[in-house]
Amino acid sequence: MLGAYLLACDAHFFQKYARPLILKYPSCLDLDGYVTKLPQELMTDMDFEVAFHRFREDRAAQYEMHPKFGRYVWDIHDQWYQKWNVVLSLEQMWYWSGIDPLNEDPYSLETILPCLNHVAERNRIHPHHQELLKKICGYLLNWQKSNKVLSNAGTVRLNTIPFFPPSWFSEKEELKTHMESDDRLASSYFARFVPPYRQSHEKVPERWDVVFLKGLTYDPNNEKFDIDPSLIASTIPLYGLTVHMDQRTGYSYVMMVMRKATFGNLETNLQQVMPVDYQKPLRLALSITKAIKDLHWEYIHGNVHPRNILFNFDDSIGELVDATFMQRKPSFSASTSSMLPTAAGTPTADILSPTPPTSPQEIPLPTPFPPIPNPYHVQHVNRKGGLSGRWPYVAPEVAKGLTGPTTEADVYALGVILWQLISRLTFPANAPVDPWVFRIEPLPGILPEWEQLYTDCLQEDPALRPTAYAVYRRLEKMPITYVAESGSPKVLPIHQDTIQYIQKRQSETQEFIRVHKNTFSQPEHRLTRLQNNVILSASITRSINHGLASYPSPVHLFRDSRTLAASCSVTTQPAPGL
């Protein structure tokens, strides 16, 4: 009966392999208590390994070799995991409950609610996260109703979200979060994925071996963490959901099961790789900007920074992740420029010399917030005044509390990243971001069009920043090639002046971090106060940035448009000797 709601090959897999194995091993698949409601059949002689070997030779159960079935369709081992994802997806729970689809709507939340309650009770899921799970299922079911005909015809991709029992994950390793010790953001982990259908004597596809478990910070009583379930059910690429037991609270919390980045993240890449020309920085800039551009059709990211840009397939193609502060765009214009002071009308205090060195003997800062037993409960903070994110990627209008996350604020963070793609400077999580040592300033020898682009993104007035779409179009036209004397086109190398600048800045910042590493007055909060109530912060993500308006910005000393226009007339040929 379930086969009528699946692709023909998935229906064949279900009837010949999945259903017999589930009836034989219900507890292994966390379906004990359900299968007794199904018609019992003669016990199969297959185990999971025998079933896989038969499946490998059974073309009727496999996806055809076509890109519409995904980039991994060529790998039969990967298909094996994909098939189980389809069968165990949350929207198929009606079948395991013994529902008759002729009498009841199989794709309604009411139909699968008993199953969700069973999962919540068995895993002691926190009440707030029970509500989140129901919302995700509700959205997924609505999607299935609208798109089932198209997905069964192979016109649109399958949208499957199974719930994986926590026992299917071993060797959990908590991810270094770069957050304050008592922040309310959920933890994340790396773990080995060990479902009962994992083959012990066969190749395990890399993406299904060690996975990333992303904790969801969710509290319906706190607007800041009111996650839109459509993000999880349709926008974020994930394998499924699971839960993690928090021993401090005695509750489990929902986590997304995602791919572990094969090639790390952009922050590590910036620290370890020195580009020789503009080709790789441009490819990276295009992929990152495209991700933001596409997201901005419906959503605001709210926390764009290099640790949230992962490399899954290549170290020149970045993928934007993390939905902690992501939210749907308002139906009206998101621009808040009319309510914000312009750059010209705002007094500035540019720092033209190094700030005083930080010291453990400074006056202690007040504790940002008192300890709360439940790490997922915080005092209500609305979107406008939340002041969340990672410094210094937070836009000035957000830092001043004039607005919450916007598309314009995302573009500001993108401007910092475009500068970093050439400067290779990163901001430390274990030392204060001194606005002089970590200054964002013009780069000598840089391609003028590149500098103009990130300068525009870093405008203090959000109304003057380009959209992500406009940034993408300008990157497409970026003149990174020149005609050599031989007449052939060449990629423009990074100017020697730029390389020397990068090396000098890296030496300065590394020495500063060595001296001031972990020297905060209160190390658990990674803040330190200078004179005149100036606060320096480590570059970490916070759910609430107390005193954010007092963090001195490292962005300054840019040439104005007239100076830059004059510089554009200078040739972009490589310097002699390059």
XYZ file of C-alpha atoms in Angstrom, residues 32-560:
529
model
C 9.011 -2.171 17.437
C 5.509 -1.443 18.604
C 4.408 -0.622 15.058
C 4.924 -3.785 13.045
C 2.388 -5.724 15.142
C -0.261 -3.612 13.407
C 0.850 -4.849 9.989
C -0.072 -8.125 8.287
C 2.560 -10.676 9.263
C 4.297 -12.673 6.541
C 6.638 -15.608 6.408
C 9.972 -14.651 7.938
C 12.592 -13.742 5.343
C 15.900 -15.548 5.150
C 17.710 -12.266 4.434
C 19.817 -10.212 6.758
C 20.993 -6.705 5.841
C 24.167 -7.872 4.096
C 22.374 -10.453 1.969
C 19.720 -7.869 1.120
C 22.384 -5.402 -0.035
C 24.051 -7.961 -2.321
C 20.691 -8.775 -3.898
C 19.821 -5.089 -4.210
C 23.133 -4.418 -5.997
C 22.067 -6.749 -8.805
C 18.418 -5.657 -8.869
C 18.068 -2.872 -11.452
C 14.341 -2.576 -10.778
C 15.089 -1.331 -7.243
C 17.738 1.211 -8.298
C 17.529 4.790 -9.489
C 18.352 5.252 -13.144
C 21.661 6.943 -13.912
C 20.238 10.428 -14.364
C 21.249 13.754 -12.734
C 17.663 14.335 -11.590
C 18.270 11.658 -8.953
C 21.251 13.488 -7.487
C 25.019 13.601 -7.833
C 25.505 10.255 -6.016
C 23.239 8.122 -8.181
C 26.237 6.407 -9.776
C 27.303 4.931 -6.386
C 25.232 1.831 -5.546
C 26.444 1.940 -1.927
C 25.141 5.489 -1.620
C 21.831 4.481 -3.210
C 21.416 1.856 -0.485
C 21.417 4.613 2.158
C 19.157 6.838 0.062
C 16.589 4.026 -0.247
C 16.384 3.591 3.505
C 15.986 7.343 3.905
C 12.897 7.205 1.665
C 11.337 4.261 3.501
C 11.989 5.663 6.990
C 11.134 9.303 6.227
C 8.788 10.979 8.688
C 5.978 11.405 6.175
C 5.785 7.606 5.763
C 5.000 7.059 9.452
C 1.319 6.599 8.659
C 2.108 3.212 7.145
C 3.818 1.906 10.286
C 0.811 3.028 12.329
C -1.493 0.762 10.341
C -3.485 3.663 8.853
C -5.850 2.863 5.985
C -5.267 5.629 3.395
C -8.727 4.957 1.919
C -10.354 6.146 5.126
C -7.839 8.657 6.485
C -5.515 11.231 4.948
C -2.041 9.635 5.249
C -0.325 12.995 4.848
C -1.852 14.857 7.770
C -0.206 15.729 11.057
C -3.126 14.241 12.989
C -2.522 10.870 11.330
C 1.127 10.580 12.354
C 0.773 12.361 15.701
C 0.670 9.074 17.688
C 3.994 8.098 16.107
C 5.556 11.458 16.963
C 4.315 11.184 20.537
C 5.822 7.700 20.744
C 9.199 9.032 19.515
C 9.045 11.959 21.946
C 8.204 9.728 24.903
C 10.804 7.093 24.076
C 13.570 9.694 23.744
C 12.328 12.123 26.431
C 12.347 15.063 24.006
C 11.988 18.482 25.580
C 8.423 19.889 25.175
C 9.686 22.841 23.115
C 11.500 20.534 20.738
C 8.467 18.270 20.525
C 6.619 21.267 19.124
C 9.482 21.921 16.713
C 9.353 18.309 15.500
C 5.612 18.614 14.890
C 6.105 21.840 12.944
C 8.775 20.244 10.759
C 6.519 17.267 10.066
C 3.577 19.550 9.309
C 5.569 21.457 6.721
C 7.007 18.260 5.227
C 3.529 16.732 4.897
C 2.189 19.850 3.191
C 5.131 19.752 0.800
C 4.404 16.126 -0.009
C 0.744 16.872 -0.732
C 1.711 19.639 -3.144
C 4.636 17.907 -4.851
C 4.044 14.153 -4.558
C 3.002 13.750 -8.196
C 6.078 15.664 -9.368
C 8.518 13.843 -7.083
C 7.068 10.442 -8.040
C 7.590 11.361 -11.678
C 11.193 12.318 -10.938
C 10.521 15.936 -11.910
C 11.558 17.408 -8.545
C 13.973 15.990 -6.010
C 12.769 13.693 -3.266
C 12.355 15.506 0.023
C 12.933 12.954 2.762
C 13.565 13.556 6.457
C 13.822 10.381 8.541
C 14.179 10.370 12.300
C 17.345 8.466 13.239
C 17.414 6.953 16.748
C 20.282 8.383 18.827
C 21.677 4.851 19.224
C 22.621 4.974 15.526
C 25.455 7.407 16.280
C 28.742 6.443 17.931
C 32.079 8.092 18.710
C 30.452 11.468 19.306
C 32.909 14.339 19.464
C 31.636 17.756 20.536
C 32.598 20.446 18.082
C 34.700 23.350 19.310
C 32.001 25.976 19.188
C 33.850 29.298 19.577
C 31.098 30.410 21.937
C 31.063 31.610 25.519
C 30.832 28.814 28.052
C 27.367 29.755 29.277
C 25.821 30.938 26.025
C 22.439 29.469 25.181
C 23.304 28.200 21.706
C 22.969 24.447 21.226
C 26.076 22.268 20.895
C 27.037 20.345 17.768
C 28.949 17.104 17.248
C 30.787 14.913 14.798
C 29.687 11.280 14.999
C 29.947 7.988 13.162
C 26.662 6.941 11.560
C 26.031 3.260 12.360
C 22.484 2.291 11.303
C 21.646 -1.431 11.225
C 21.807 -1.394 7.422
C 25.455 -0.210 7.457
C 27.583 -2.804 5.663
C 30.491 -4.090 7.744
C 32.263 -5.761 4.818
C 31.451 -3.244 2.099
C 32.534 0.290 1.318
C 30.733 2.911 3.389
C 30.185 6.077 1.331
C 32.258 8.884 2.808
C 29.308 11.218 3.321
C 27.409 8.533 5.298
C 30.349 7.480 7.459
C 31.154 10.383 9.786
C 28.390 12.992 9.897
C 27.774 16.385 11.479
C 25.072 16.707 14.148
C 23.956 20.336 14.267
C 22.166 21.315 17.460
C 18.999 23.391 17.090
C 18.597 26.310 19.453
C 14.817 26.546 19.687
C 12.481 28.107 22.220
C 8.950 29.137 21.172
C 8.887 31.574 24.108
C 11.861 33.446 22.635
C 11.334 35.127 19.270
C 15.071 35.060 18.544
C 15.004 31.244 18.364
C 11.632 30.870 16.633
C 13.006 28.716 13.804
C 10.959 28.588 10.642
C 10.332 24.838 10.078
C 10.398 25.347 6.313
C 14.134 26.062 6.622
C 14.718 22.596 8.027
C 12.222 20.815 5.785
C 13.207 22.341 2.452
C 16.099 24.841 2.474
C 18.874 23.251 4.524
C 20.503 20.145 2.975
C 20.255 17.462 5.638
C 20.111 13.675 5.908
C 17.555 13.566 8.686
C 16.902 14.407 12.327
C 17.953 12.854 15.606
C 18.130 13.880 19.268
C 20.891 14.273 21.819
C 20.369 13.765 25.542
C 21.527 16.683 27.690
C 22.458 15.251 31.083
C 22.174 18.686 32.684
C 18.462 18.965 31.966
C 17.406 15.333 31.581
C 15.861 16.088 28.190
C 16.759 15.280 24.593
C 16.960 18.039 22.004
C 16.464 17.840 18.238
C 19.551 17.887 16.025
C 19.983 17.990 12.259
C 22.041 15.195 10.703
C 24.175 16.765 7.993
C 27.192 16.072 5.880
C 30.586 16.636 7.466
C 32.571 19.048 5.316
C 35.216 17.024 3.488
C 37.570 19.961 2.933
C 36.953 21.965 6.107
C 35.704 25.549 6.278
C 36.686 28.901 4.824
C 38.282 30.178 8.042
C 40.821 27.351 8.067
C 41.419 27.837 4.348
C 42.143 31.553 4.851
C 44.723 30.705 7.514
C 46.497 27.949 5.604
C 46.331 28.792 1.889
C 47.968 31.711 0.080
C 46.511 32.257 -3.416
C 48.928 33.058 -6.219
C 46.329 34.675 -8.476
C 42.713 35.856 -8.492
C 41.195 32.688 -9.946
C 40.472 30.788 -6.709
C 39.401 33.862 -4.684
C 36.957 34.722 -7.463
C 35.529 31.203 -7.611
C 35.070 31.270 -3.860
C 33.504 34.734 -3.939
C 31.060 33.643 -6.645
C 29.970 30.481 -4.819
C 29.527 32.273 -1.472
C 27.675 35.202 -3.015
C 25.444 32.877 -5.018
C 24.462 31.051 -1.827
C 23.533 34.356 -0.168
C 21.812 35.651 -3.312
C 19.660 32.547 -3.625
C 18.829 32.549 0.091
C 17.746 36.186 -0.060
C 14.779 35.367 -2.284
C 13.009 34.217 0.869
C 15.323 34.331 3.881
C 17.854 36.333 5.865
C 20.845 34.363 7.125
C 21.781 36.524 10.096
C 25.223 35.009 10.813
C 27.383 35.029 7.684
C 31.044 34.382 8.507
C 33.873 32.077 7.310
C 33.274 29.274 9.833
C 29.753 28.948 8.416
C 31.081 28.435 4.886
C 31.993 24.790 4.307
C 33.825 22.933 1.532
C 32.072 19.661 0.734
C 33.238 19.000 -2.815
C 36.155 21.327 -3.484
C 38.088 23.972 -1.575
C 37.019 26.628 -4.074
C 33.252 26.054 -3.789
C 31.824 27.308 -0.511
C 28.456 26.248 0.922
C 26.677 28.487 3.435
C 25.313 26.652 6.484
C 23.824 27.310 9.953
C 20.190 28.255 10.523
C 20.536 29.462 14.128
C 19.618 33.074 13.344
C 18.032 32.518 9.938
C 14.550 33.931 9.428
C 12.044 34.513 6.669
C 12.135 37.924 4.998
C 9.249 40.299 5.712
C 6.721 40.560 2.900
C 7.514 44.251 2.593
C 10.849 45.885 1.808
C 13.512 44.891 4.301
C 15.369 48.159 3.911
C 15.593 50.155 7.103
C 17.609 53.012 5.717
C 14.963 55.630 6.463
C 15.213 54.903 10.170
C 19.019 54.771 10.260
C 21.458 57.684 10.474
C 23.586 58.060 7.360
C 27.327 57.764 7.508
C 27.690 61.472 6.922
C 25.388 62.308 9.797
C 26.936 59.930 12.283
C 29.925 61.048 14.349
C 32.738 58.604 13.965
C 35.774 57.917 16.066
C 38.262 56.354 13.676
C 41.171 54.789 15.472
C 44.377 56.010 13.862
C 46.827 54.406 16.264
C 47.067 51.139 18.149
C 44.733 50.765 21.101
C 46.246 50.138 24.526
C 47.255 46.510 25.037
C 44.826 44.260 26.833
C 45.722 42.896 30.237
C 44.387 40.364 32.752
C 44.580 43.113 35.402
C 41.887 45.269 33.780
C 38.682 46.111 35.624
C 36.397 43.058 35.373
C 33.325 43.378 33.207
C 29.956 42.616 34.744
C 28.697 39.100 34.052
C 26.659 39.332 30.820
C 23.921 37.115 32.200
C 23.363 35.000 35.311
C 23.688 31.226 35.052
C 20.469 29.464 34.100
C 20.117 25.705 34.673
C 18.427 25.047 31.329
C 20.764 26.124 28.525
C 17.891 26.412 26.052
C 15.847 28.930 28.057
C 16.747 32.612 27.948
C 14.946 35.790 28.786
C 12.795 36.947 25.885
C 14.756 39.122 23.459
C 13.079 40.302 20.283
C 14.670 40.229 16.845
C 15.374 43.965 16.836
C 17.214 44.119 20.130
C 18.818 40.690 20.139
C 22.259 41.911 19.000
C 23.371 38.402 18.054
C 26.018 37.130 15.680
C 29.794 37.034 15.355
C 31.870 40.172 15.716
C 33.152 41.886 13.559
C 30.781 40.536 10.886
C 27.862 42.305 12.588
C 26.672 45.348 10.574
C 26.792 48.792 12.273
C 23.004 49.204 12.345
C 22.653 45.845 14.111
C 25.432 46.727 16.555
C 23.633 49.980 17.416
C 20.382 48.133 18.047
C 18.578 49.986 15.260
C 17.518 46.806 13.518
C 17.815 43.045 13.653
C 19.143 40.800 10.885
C 18.456 42.051 7.346
C 19.652 41.203 3.854
C 21.704 44.398 3.973
C 23.422 43.162 7.146
C 24.236 39.886 5.370
C 25.851 41.897 2.542
C 27.959 43.790 5.094
C 29.303 40.460 6.402
C 29.915 39.399 2.799
C 32.003 42.557 2.337
C 34.263 41.527 5.233
C 34.680 38.089 3.631
C 35.489 39.566 0.195
C 38.254 41.580 1.908
C 39.494 38.445 3.707
C 39.658 36.403 0.493
C 42.581 38.600 -0.538
C 44.002 39.786 2.794
C 43.870 36.242 4.350
C 43.396 37.900 7.755
C 41.145 36.086 10.241
C 39.696 37.188 13.562
C 40.636 35.187 16.676
C 38.223 33.379 18.983
C 40.779 33.275 21.801
C 42.081 36.865 21.785
C 40.520 40.360 21.644
C 39.822 41.821 18.213
C 41.947 44.921 18.605
C 40.610 47.389 15.989
C 44.119 48.400 14.940
C 45.863 45.028 14.889
C 42.910 43.484 13.032
C 42.046 46.572 11.001
C 40.144 46.215 7.739
C 41.819 48.698 5.434
C 42.703 49.181 1.746
C 45.090 46.554 0.389
C 48.113 47.720 -1.616
C 48.271 46.429 -5.155
C 44.749 44.968 -5.112
C 42.582 44.909 -8.220
C 40.661 48.228 -8.012
C 37.329 46.666 -8.991
C 37.665 44.135 -6.152
C 38.393 46.861 -3.625
C 35.481 48.974 -4.829
C 33.166 45.989 -4.439
C 33.950 45.183 -0.811
C 34.108 48.909 -0.013
C 30.523 49.255 -1.256
C 29.442 46.248 0.827
C 31.021 47.794 3.942
C 29.130 51.095 3.682
C 27.861 52.203 7.086
C 24.525 53.217 5.586
C 22.750 49.972 4.581
C 20.863 51.792 1.812
C 24.175 52.351 0.016
C 25.156 48.684 -0.016
C 24.523 46.627 -3.163
C 22.219 43.631 -3.068
C 23.757 40.145 -3.085
C 22.484 39.801 -6.657
C 24.316 42.990 -7.697
C 27.482 41.749 -5.976
C 27.235 38.481 -7.891
C 26.844 40.254 -11.244
C 29.855 42.472 -10.518
C 31.927 39.420 -9.584
C 30.941 37.777 -12.873
C 32.437 40.775 -14.685
C 35.547 40.998 -12.499
C 38.548 41.578 -14.863
C 40.942 38.951 -13.530
C 42.595 38.162 -16.869
C 44.997 40.101 -19.089
C 46.594 39.495 -22.474
C 50.217 38.410 -22.228
C 52.911 39.462 -24.702
C 52.402 36.148 -26.480
C 48.800 37.152 -27.137
C 47.289 34.458 -24.899
C 45.022 35.317 -21.936
C 46.494 34.911 -18.462
C 44.990 35.008 -14.986
C 46.034 38.108 -13.081
C 48.484 37.138 -10.307
C 48.264 38.586 -6.829
C 50.498 41.697 -6.858
C 53.800 41.404 -5.010
C 52.875 44.422 -2.878
C 49.738 42.590 -1.790
C 51.659 39.441 -0.909
C 54.163 41.403 1.185
C 51.288 43.162 2.936
C 49.597 39.828 3.719
C 52.798 38.398 5.173
C 53.385 41.489 7.307
C 49.808 41.522 8.651
C 49.873 37.792 9.396
C 53.086 38.223 11.390
C 51.572 41.117 13.372
C 48.339 39.328 14.200
C 50.055 36.066 15.152
C 52.334 37.904 17.565
C 49.369 39.763 19.076
C 47.447 36.510 19.577
C 50.518 34.902 21.159
C 50.813 37.716 23.713
C 47.090 38.213 24.423
C 45.825 34.666 24.025
C 43.188 33.898 26.671
C 43.981 37.059 28.648
C 40.420 38.218 29.250
C 39.334 39.559 32.616
C 36.643 36.890 32.500
C 37.852 34.166 30.123
C 34.458 32.478 29.988
C 32.979 35.642 28.429
C 35.927 36.628 26.192
C 35.421 40.352 26.711
C 37.813 42.974 28.015
C 37.310 46.665 28.784
C 39.608 49.504 27.794
C 39.347 53.107 28.966
C 36.233 55.158 28.141
C 34.025 52.058 28.295
C 35.458 50.667 25.065
C 34.920 46.910 24.981
C 37.054 44.490 23.005
C 35.618 41.094 22.184
C 36.921 37.837 20.810
C 35.468 36.877 17.443
C 32.843 34.397 18.603
C 29.166 33.865 17.898
C 26.868 34.965 20.692
C 23.118 34.649 21.080
C 23.284 38.027 22.844
C 26.158 40.509 22.434
C 26.023 42.717 25.517
C 27.497 46.174 24.919
C 27.796 45.490 21.181
C 27.548 49.211 20.356
C 30.753 49.716 22.392
C 32.812 47.244 20.369
C 35.123 49.444 18.209
C 34.830 48.614 14.524
C 38.037 47.626 12.718
C 36.635 48.953 9.394
C 38.229 52.298 8.474
C 40.673 54.214 6.282
C 39.039 53.409 2.934
C 39.567 55.640 -0.057
C 36.504 57.492 -1.245
